[in-house]
Structures are given as C-alpha cells and as structure tokens.
Amino acid sequence: MPPMNAAQAKTIIIRFYTSQEQGGRASVPSPSG
C-alpha cells in the first residue's frame, strides 16, 4: 500500500466523520443535534 498524501488522508477523514454522522453515532456532539 502506498503512503497516503495529505489530500487522501483528508478525504478519508471527511468520509469517516460523514458516515459516523449519517449513522447517528458520531463520537463528537454535533451542533445540529
């Protein structure tokens, strides 16, 4: 596996948090709910 660059890591982090919020199981409290 090639090392991730900043853009790839950022995308993965964004996708992870988005999936967590969509699942209703975000690890951090969301201001919207």
mmCIF file of C-alpha atoms in Angstrom:
data_model
loop_
_atom_site.group_PDB
_atom_site.id
_atom_site.type_symbol
_atom_site.label_atom_id
_atom_site.label_comp_id
_atom_site.label_asym_id
_atom_site.label_seq_id
_atom_site.Cartn_x
_atom_site.Cartn_y
_atom_site.Cartn_z
ATOM 1 C CA MET A 1 0.000 0.000 0.000
ATOM 2 C CA PRO A 2 1.492 3.361 -0.975
ATOM 3 C CA PRO A 3 1.705 6.032 1.723
ATOM 4 C CA MET A 4 -1.256 8.400 1.781
ATOM 5 C CA ASN A 5 -0.711 12.023 0.909
ATOM 6 C CA ALA A 6 -2.448 14.881 2.725
ATOM 7 C CA ALA A 7 -5.341 15.056 0.260
ATOM 8 C CA GLN A 8 -6.104 11.341 0.521
ATOM 9 C CA ALA A 9 -5.910 11.369 4.312
ATOM 10 C CA LYS A 10 -8.189 14.421 4.455
ATOM 11 C CA THR A 11 -10.743 12.755 2.188
ATOM 12 C CA ILE A 12 -10.724 9.571 4.260
ATOM 13 C CA ILE A 13 -11.181 11.545 7.493
ATOM 14 C CA ILE A 14 -14.050 13.549 5.991
ATOM 15 C CA ARG A 15 -15.717 10.369 4.725
ATOM 16 C CA PHE A 16 -15.280 8.713 8.127
ATOM 17 C CA TYR A 17 -16.882 11.576 10.044
ATOM 18 C CA THR A 18 -19.657 11.896 7.450
ATOM 19 C CA SER A 19 -20.512 8.201 7.726
ATOM 20 C CA GLN A 20 -20.458 8.455 11.521
ATOM 21 C CA GLU A 21 -22.894 11.385 11.499
ATOM 22 C CA GLN A 22 -25.160 9.713 8.942
ATOM 23 C CA GLY A 23 -25.215 6.630 11.166
ATOM 24 C CA GLY A 24 -26.183 8.778 14.134
ATOM 25 C CA ARG A 25 -23.159 7.547 16.069
ATOM 26 C CA ALA A 26 -20.746 10.450 15.830
ATOM 27 C CA SER A 27 -18.076 10.360 18.528
ATOM 28 C CA VAL A 28 -18.296 14.140 18.949
ATOM 29 C CA PRO A 29 -21.517 16.045 19.727
ATOM 30 C CA SER A 30 -22.976 17.677 16.654
ATOM 31 C CA PRO A 31 -24.235 21.272 16.935
ATOM 32 C CA SER A 32 -27.248 20.357 14.810
ATOM 33 C CA GLY A 33 -28.418 17.615 17.036
#
